[in-house]
Coordinates of C-alpha atoms in Angstrom, one line a residue:
X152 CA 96.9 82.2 59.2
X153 CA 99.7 79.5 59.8
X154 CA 99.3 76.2 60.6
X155 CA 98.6 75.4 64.4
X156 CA 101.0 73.0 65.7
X157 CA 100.3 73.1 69.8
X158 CA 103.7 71.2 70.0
X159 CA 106.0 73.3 68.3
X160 CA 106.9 75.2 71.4
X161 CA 109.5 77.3 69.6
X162 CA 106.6 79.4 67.9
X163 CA 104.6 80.7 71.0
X164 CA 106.1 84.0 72.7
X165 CA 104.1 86.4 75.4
X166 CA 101.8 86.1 78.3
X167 CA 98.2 86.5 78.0
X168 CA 95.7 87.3 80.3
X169 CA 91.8 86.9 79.4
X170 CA 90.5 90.1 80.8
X171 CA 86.6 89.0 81.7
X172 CA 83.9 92.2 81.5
X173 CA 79.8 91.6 82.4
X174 CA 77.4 94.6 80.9
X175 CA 81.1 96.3 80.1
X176 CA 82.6 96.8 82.9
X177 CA 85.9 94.8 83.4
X178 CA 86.1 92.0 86.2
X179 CA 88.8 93.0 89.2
X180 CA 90.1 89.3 88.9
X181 CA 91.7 90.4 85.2
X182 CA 93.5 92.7 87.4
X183 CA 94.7 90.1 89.5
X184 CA 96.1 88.2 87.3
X185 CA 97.6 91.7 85.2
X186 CA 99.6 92.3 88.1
X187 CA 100.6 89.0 88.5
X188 CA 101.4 88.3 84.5
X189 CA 103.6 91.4 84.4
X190 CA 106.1 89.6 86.6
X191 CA 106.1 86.6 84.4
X192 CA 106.6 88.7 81.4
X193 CA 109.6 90.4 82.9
X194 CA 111.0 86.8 83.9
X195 CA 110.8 85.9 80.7
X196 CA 111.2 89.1 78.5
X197 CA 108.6 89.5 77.1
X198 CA 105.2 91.1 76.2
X199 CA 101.9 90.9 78.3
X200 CA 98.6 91.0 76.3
X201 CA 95.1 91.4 77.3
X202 CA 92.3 89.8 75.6
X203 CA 88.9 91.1 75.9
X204 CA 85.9 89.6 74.5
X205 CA 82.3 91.8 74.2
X206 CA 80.5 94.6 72.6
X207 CA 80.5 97.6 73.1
X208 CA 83.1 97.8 76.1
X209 CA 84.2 101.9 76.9
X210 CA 87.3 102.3 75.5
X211 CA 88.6 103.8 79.2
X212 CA 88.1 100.8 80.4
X213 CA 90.0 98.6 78.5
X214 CA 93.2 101.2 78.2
X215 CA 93.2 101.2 82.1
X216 CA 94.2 97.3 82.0
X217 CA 97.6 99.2 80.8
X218 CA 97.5 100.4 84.2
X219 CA 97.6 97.3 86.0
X220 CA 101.2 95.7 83.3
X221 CA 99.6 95.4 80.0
X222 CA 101.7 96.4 77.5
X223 CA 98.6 95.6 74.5
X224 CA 94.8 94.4 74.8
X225 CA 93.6 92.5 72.1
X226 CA 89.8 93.4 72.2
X227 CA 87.2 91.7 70.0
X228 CA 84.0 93.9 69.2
X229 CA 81.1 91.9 68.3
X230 CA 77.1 92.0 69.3
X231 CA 77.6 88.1 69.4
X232 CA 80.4 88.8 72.4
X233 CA 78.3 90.9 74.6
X234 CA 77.5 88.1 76.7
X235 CA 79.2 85.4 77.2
X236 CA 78.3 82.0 75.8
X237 CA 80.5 78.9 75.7
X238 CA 80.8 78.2 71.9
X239 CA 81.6 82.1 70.7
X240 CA 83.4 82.5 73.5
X241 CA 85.6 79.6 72.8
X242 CA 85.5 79.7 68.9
X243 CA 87.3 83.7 68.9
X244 CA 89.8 83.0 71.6
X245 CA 91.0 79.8 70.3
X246 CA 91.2 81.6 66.6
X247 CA 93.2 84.3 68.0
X248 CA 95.7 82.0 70.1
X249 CA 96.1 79.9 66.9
X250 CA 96.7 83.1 65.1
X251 CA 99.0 84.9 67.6
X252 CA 100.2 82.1 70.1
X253 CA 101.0 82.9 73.0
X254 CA 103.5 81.0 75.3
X255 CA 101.3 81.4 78.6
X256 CA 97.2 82.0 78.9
X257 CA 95.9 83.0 81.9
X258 CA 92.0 82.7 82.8
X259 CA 90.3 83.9 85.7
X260 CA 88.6 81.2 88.2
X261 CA 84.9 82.4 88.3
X262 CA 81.7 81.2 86.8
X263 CA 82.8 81.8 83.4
X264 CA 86.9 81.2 83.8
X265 CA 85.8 77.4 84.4
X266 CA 83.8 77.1 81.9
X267 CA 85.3 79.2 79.1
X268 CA 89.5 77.3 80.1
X269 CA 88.7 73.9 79.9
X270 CA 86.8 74.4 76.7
X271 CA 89.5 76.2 74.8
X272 CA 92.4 74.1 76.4
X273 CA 90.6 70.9 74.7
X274 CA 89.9 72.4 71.2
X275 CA 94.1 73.9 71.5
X276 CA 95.3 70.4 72.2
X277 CA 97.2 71.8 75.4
X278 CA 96.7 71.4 79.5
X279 CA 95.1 73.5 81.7
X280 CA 95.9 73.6 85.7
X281 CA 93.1 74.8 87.1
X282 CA 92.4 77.0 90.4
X283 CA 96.1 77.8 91.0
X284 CA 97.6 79.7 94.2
X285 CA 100.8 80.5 92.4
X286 CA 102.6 80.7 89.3
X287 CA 106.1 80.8 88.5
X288 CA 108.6 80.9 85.4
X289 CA 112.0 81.5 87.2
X290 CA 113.5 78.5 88.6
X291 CA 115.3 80.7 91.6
X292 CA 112.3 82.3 92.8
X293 CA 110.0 79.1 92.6
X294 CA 112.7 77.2 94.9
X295 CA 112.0 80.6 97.7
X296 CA 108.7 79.9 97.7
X297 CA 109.3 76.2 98.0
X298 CA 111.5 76.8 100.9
X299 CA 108.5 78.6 102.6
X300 CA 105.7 76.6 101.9
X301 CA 106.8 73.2 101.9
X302 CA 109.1 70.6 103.5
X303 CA 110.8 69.9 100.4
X304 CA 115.0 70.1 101.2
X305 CA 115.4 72.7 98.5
X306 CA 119.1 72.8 98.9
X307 CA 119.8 69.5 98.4
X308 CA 117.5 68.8 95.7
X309 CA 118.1 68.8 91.8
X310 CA 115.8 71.2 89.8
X311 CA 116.1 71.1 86.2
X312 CA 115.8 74.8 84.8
X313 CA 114.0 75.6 82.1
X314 CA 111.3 78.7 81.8
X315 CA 108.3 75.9 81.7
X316 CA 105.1 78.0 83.9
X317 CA 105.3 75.6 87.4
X318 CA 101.1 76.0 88.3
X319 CA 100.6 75.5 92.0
X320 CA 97.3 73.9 93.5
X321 CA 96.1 72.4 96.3
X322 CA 95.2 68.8 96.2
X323 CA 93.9 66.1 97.6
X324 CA 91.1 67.9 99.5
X325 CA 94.3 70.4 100.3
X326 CA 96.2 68.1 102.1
X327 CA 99.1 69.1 99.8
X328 CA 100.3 71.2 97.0
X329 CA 101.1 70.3 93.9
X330 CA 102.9 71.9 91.3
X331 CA 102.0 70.7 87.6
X332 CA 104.2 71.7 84.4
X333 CA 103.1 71.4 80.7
X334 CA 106.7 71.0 78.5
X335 CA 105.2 69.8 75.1
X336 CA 102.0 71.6 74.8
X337 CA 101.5 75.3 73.9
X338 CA 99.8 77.8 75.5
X339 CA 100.5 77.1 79.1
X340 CA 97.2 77.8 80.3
X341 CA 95.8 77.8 84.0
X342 CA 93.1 79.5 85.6
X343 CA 93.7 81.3 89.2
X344 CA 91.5 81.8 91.9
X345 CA 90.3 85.1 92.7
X346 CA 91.7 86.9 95.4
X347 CA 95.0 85.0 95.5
X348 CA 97.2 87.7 93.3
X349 CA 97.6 90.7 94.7
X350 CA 97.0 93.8 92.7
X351 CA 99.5 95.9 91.3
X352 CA 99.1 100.1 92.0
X353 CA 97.1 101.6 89.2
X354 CA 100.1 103.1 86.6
X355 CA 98.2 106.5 85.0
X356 CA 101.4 106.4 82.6
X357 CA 100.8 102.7 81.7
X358 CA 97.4 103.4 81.0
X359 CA 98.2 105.9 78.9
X360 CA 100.7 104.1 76.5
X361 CA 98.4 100.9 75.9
X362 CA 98.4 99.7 72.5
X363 CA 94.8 98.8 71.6
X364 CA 94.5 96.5 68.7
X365 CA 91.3 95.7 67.4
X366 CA 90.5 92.2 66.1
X367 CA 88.4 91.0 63.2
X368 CA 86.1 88.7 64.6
X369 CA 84.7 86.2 62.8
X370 CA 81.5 84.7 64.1
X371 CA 77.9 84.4 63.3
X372 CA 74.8 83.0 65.2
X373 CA 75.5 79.3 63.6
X374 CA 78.4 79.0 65.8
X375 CA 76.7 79.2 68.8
X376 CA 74.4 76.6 69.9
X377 CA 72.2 78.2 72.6
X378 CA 70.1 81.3 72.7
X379 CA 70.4 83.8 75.6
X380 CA 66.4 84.3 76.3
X381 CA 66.8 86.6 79.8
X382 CA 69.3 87.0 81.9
X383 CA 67.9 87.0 85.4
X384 CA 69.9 88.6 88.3
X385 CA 69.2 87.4 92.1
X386 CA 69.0 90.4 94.2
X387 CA 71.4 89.1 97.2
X388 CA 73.3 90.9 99.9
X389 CA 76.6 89.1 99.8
X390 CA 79.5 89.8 102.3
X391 CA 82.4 91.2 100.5
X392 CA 85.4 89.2 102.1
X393 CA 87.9 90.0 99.3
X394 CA 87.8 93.6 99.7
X395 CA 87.5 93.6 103.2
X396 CA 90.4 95.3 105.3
X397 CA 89.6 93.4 108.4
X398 CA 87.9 89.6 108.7
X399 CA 86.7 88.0 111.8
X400 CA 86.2 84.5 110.8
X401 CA 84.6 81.7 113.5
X402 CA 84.8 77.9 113.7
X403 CA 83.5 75.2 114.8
X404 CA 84.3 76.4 118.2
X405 CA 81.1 78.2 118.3
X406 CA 78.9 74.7 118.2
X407 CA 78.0 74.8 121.9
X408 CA 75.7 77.8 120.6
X409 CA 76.5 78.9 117.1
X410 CA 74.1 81.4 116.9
X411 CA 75.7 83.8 120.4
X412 CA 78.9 83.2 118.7
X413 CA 78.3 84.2 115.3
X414 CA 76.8 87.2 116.9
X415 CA 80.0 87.8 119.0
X416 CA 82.1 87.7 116.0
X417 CA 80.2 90.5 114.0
X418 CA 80.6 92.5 117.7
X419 CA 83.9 92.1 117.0
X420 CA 83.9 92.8 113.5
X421 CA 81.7 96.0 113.5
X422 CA 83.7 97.3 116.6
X423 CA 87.1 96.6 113.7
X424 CA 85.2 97.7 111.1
X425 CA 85.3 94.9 109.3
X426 CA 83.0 91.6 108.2
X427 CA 82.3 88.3 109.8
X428 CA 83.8 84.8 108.1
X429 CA 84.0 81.3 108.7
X430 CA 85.6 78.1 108.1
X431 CA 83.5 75.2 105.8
X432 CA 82.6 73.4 109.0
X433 CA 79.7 76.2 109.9
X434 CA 79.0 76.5 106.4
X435 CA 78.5 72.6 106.2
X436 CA 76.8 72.7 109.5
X437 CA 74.3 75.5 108.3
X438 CA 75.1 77.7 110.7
X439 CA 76.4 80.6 108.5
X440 CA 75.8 81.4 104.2
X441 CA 78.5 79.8 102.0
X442 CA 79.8 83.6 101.2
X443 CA 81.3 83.8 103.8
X444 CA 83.3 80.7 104.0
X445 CA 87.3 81.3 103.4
X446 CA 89.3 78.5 102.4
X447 CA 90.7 76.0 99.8
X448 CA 86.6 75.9 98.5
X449 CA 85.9 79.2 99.5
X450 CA 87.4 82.5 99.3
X451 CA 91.0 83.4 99.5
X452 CA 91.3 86.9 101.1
X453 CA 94.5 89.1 102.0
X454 CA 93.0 91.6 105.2
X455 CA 95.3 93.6 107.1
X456 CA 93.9 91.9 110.1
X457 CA 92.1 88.5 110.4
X458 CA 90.6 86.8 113.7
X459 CA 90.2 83.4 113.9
X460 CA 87.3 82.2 116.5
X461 CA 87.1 78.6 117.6
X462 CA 89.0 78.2 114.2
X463 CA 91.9 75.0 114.0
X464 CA 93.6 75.6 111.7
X465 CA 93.2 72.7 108.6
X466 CA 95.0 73.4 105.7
X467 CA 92.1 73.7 104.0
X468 CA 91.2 76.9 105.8
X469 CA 94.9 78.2 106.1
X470 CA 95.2 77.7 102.6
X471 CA 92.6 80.5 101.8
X472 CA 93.6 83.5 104.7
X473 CA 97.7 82.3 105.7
X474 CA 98.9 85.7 103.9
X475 CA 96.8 88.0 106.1
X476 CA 99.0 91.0 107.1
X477 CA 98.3 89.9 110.8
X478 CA 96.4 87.1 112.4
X479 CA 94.9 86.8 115.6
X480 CA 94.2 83.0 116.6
X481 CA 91.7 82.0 119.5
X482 CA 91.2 78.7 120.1
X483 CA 91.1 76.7 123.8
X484 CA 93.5 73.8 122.1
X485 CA 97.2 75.3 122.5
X486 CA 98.4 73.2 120.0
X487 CA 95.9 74.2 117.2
X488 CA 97.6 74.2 113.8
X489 CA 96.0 77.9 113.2
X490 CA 99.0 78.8 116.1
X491 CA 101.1 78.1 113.4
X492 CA 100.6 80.7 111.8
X493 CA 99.0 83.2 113.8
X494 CA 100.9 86.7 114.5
X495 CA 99.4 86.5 118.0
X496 CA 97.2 83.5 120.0
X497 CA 95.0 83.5 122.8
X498 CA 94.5 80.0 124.5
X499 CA 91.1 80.5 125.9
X500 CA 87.6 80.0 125.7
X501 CA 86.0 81.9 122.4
X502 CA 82.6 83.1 124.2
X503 CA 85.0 85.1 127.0
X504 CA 87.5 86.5 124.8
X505 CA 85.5 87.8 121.7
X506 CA 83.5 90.0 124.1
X507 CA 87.2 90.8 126.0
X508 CA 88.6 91.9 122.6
X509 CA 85.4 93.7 121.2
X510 CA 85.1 95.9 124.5
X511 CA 88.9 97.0 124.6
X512 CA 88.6 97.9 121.1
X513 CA 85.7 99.8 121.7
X514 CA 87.2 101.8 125.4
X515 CA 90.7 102.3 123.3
X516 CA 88.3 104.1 120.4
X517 CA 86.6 106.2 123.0
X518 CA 89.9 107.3 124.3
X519 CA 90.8 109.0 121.1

């Protein structure tokens, strides 16, 4: 293996993506960020890689991630891998970057992403951006989606151009955005919050023409320094807001009686045929379970329709449901900052139009 210089930026090529699995079966976030790595790739001409980590993982599984852009998976086989623990974890991937480097490493932003990035980013000597909304290489199409999602005059303002990865997070409690760079250090390495990329259609022929290399792995129990005993599982009935096509999220509109409108929005929602959300004041309030909060701290989703209830509009919020295929907004204050970004708005009283919109929906079905 040659010497690993994290500095000489010169010797890292390709963009990786660390595909996560649990009991084998591959994470949708590794798709995510598939879809989202290919375009990088292209940008910059070169190869996208998956990296999985486990034992025992079907081999259909990890040639569909060819389906999603890769164009090779790197997949280390070892009973040591088959859950996931900090040190092995950390020891094989860093021995594989150092062996192949890549130019640009993304991790997903789950349990494990946050744990597993920051650990191999230390040991590689390089940065890590962590929970990023978007990622760009090409200097042209960052500057479009600066000039829709800031104030920033982009016209007027000098960017130098180079093919550095500009990371995009919110911060400061997401008051703002920031986009952070890494120029001396190699691998670029960010994680990225799940639900934020959209997912490429599934390519049969990709699949098909993965190349699957196999990695030695070296690794023995002395490396890791805990023992899994048991892995527990708590049997919970979580809302799916990610994969739902429709959300109907409230606020803290509802607080003259949270309980009547929580119930009105999963009216609403049923009548839709979708699943009730909210915004981190009715979580905080204990009104409502923290899976179902959307937002900067909770989930990002992408329906086809989302209602707002009594919502705003903070940043915060907008940050996690502003790319909704078409948003409703009800809110009594006219100049709520969800208006902004609503495709339509009601200016009215939550409790009288939720029960409005749920019984039209339900004569126009009954009409059919």
């Amino acid at each position: 293996m040659a010497e690993f210089n994290s500095k000489d930026t010169g010797a890292f090529k390709g963009v990786w993506v660390f595909c996560e699995q649990r009991e084998g079966v591959i994470m949708s976030i590794s798709y995510q960020l598939l879809s989202e790595g290919r375009k990088l790739a292209n940008d910059l001409g070169v190869e996208l890689c998956g990296v999985v980590l486990g034992s025992g993982v079907k081999e259909e599984y990890i040639k569909a991630l060819g389906g999603y852009g890769a164009d090779k998976v790197y997949y280390c086989d070892h009973e040591l891998l088959k859950d996931y623990t900090t040190d092995g974890y950390t020891k094989v991937i860093c021995d594989l970057v150092e062996d192949k480097k890549p130019e640009i490493f993304l991790i997903g932003a789950t349990n494990i992403g946050r744990d597993l990035g920051p650990r191999c980013a230390a040991r590689l000597h390089t940065g890590l951006t962590a929970d990023c909304t978007h990622l760009d290489v090409d200097v042209e199409k960052y500057k479009s989606f600066l000039k829709t999602t800031s104030t920033i005059d982009v016209d007027n303002t000098a960017f130098e151009v180079n093919t550095n990865l500009k990371m995009t997070r919110p911060a400061f409690g997401g008051h703002l955005m920031a986009t952070i760079i890494c120029p001396r250090f190699r691998p670029q390495m960010s994680t990225v919050r799940p639900g934020v990329m959209a997912t490429q259609a599934y390519d049969e022929a990709g699949a098909a023409k993965t190349v699957v290399e196999n990695v030695p792995v070296s690794l023995s129990k002395d490396d890791i320094h805990v023992e899994i005993l048991e892995i527990k599982k708590a049997a919970k009935k979580m809302v799916d807001l990610i994969g739902a096509d429709v959300v109907v999220s409230v606020g803290r509109g509802i607080s003259k009686d949270p309980e009547k409108g929580i119930a009105l929005a999963q009216d609403l929602a049923n009548a839709l045929g979708g699943v009730v959300g909210s915004s981190r004041a009715c979580v905080d309030a204990g009104w409502i379970s923290a899976d179902h909060q959307v937002g900067q701290t909770g989930k990002t989703v992408h329906p086809r329709i989302y209602v707002a209830l009594g919502i705003s509009g903070a940043i915060q919020h907008k940050a996690g449901m502003q790319d909704s295929e078409c948003i409703i907004a009800v809110n009594k204050n006219g100049d709520a900052p969800i208006f902004e970004v609503a495709s339509y708005g009601i200016v009215g009283d939550l409790f009288k139009v939720a029960p409005m919109l749920t019984e039209a929906i339900k004569a126009l079905k009954a009409s059919k």
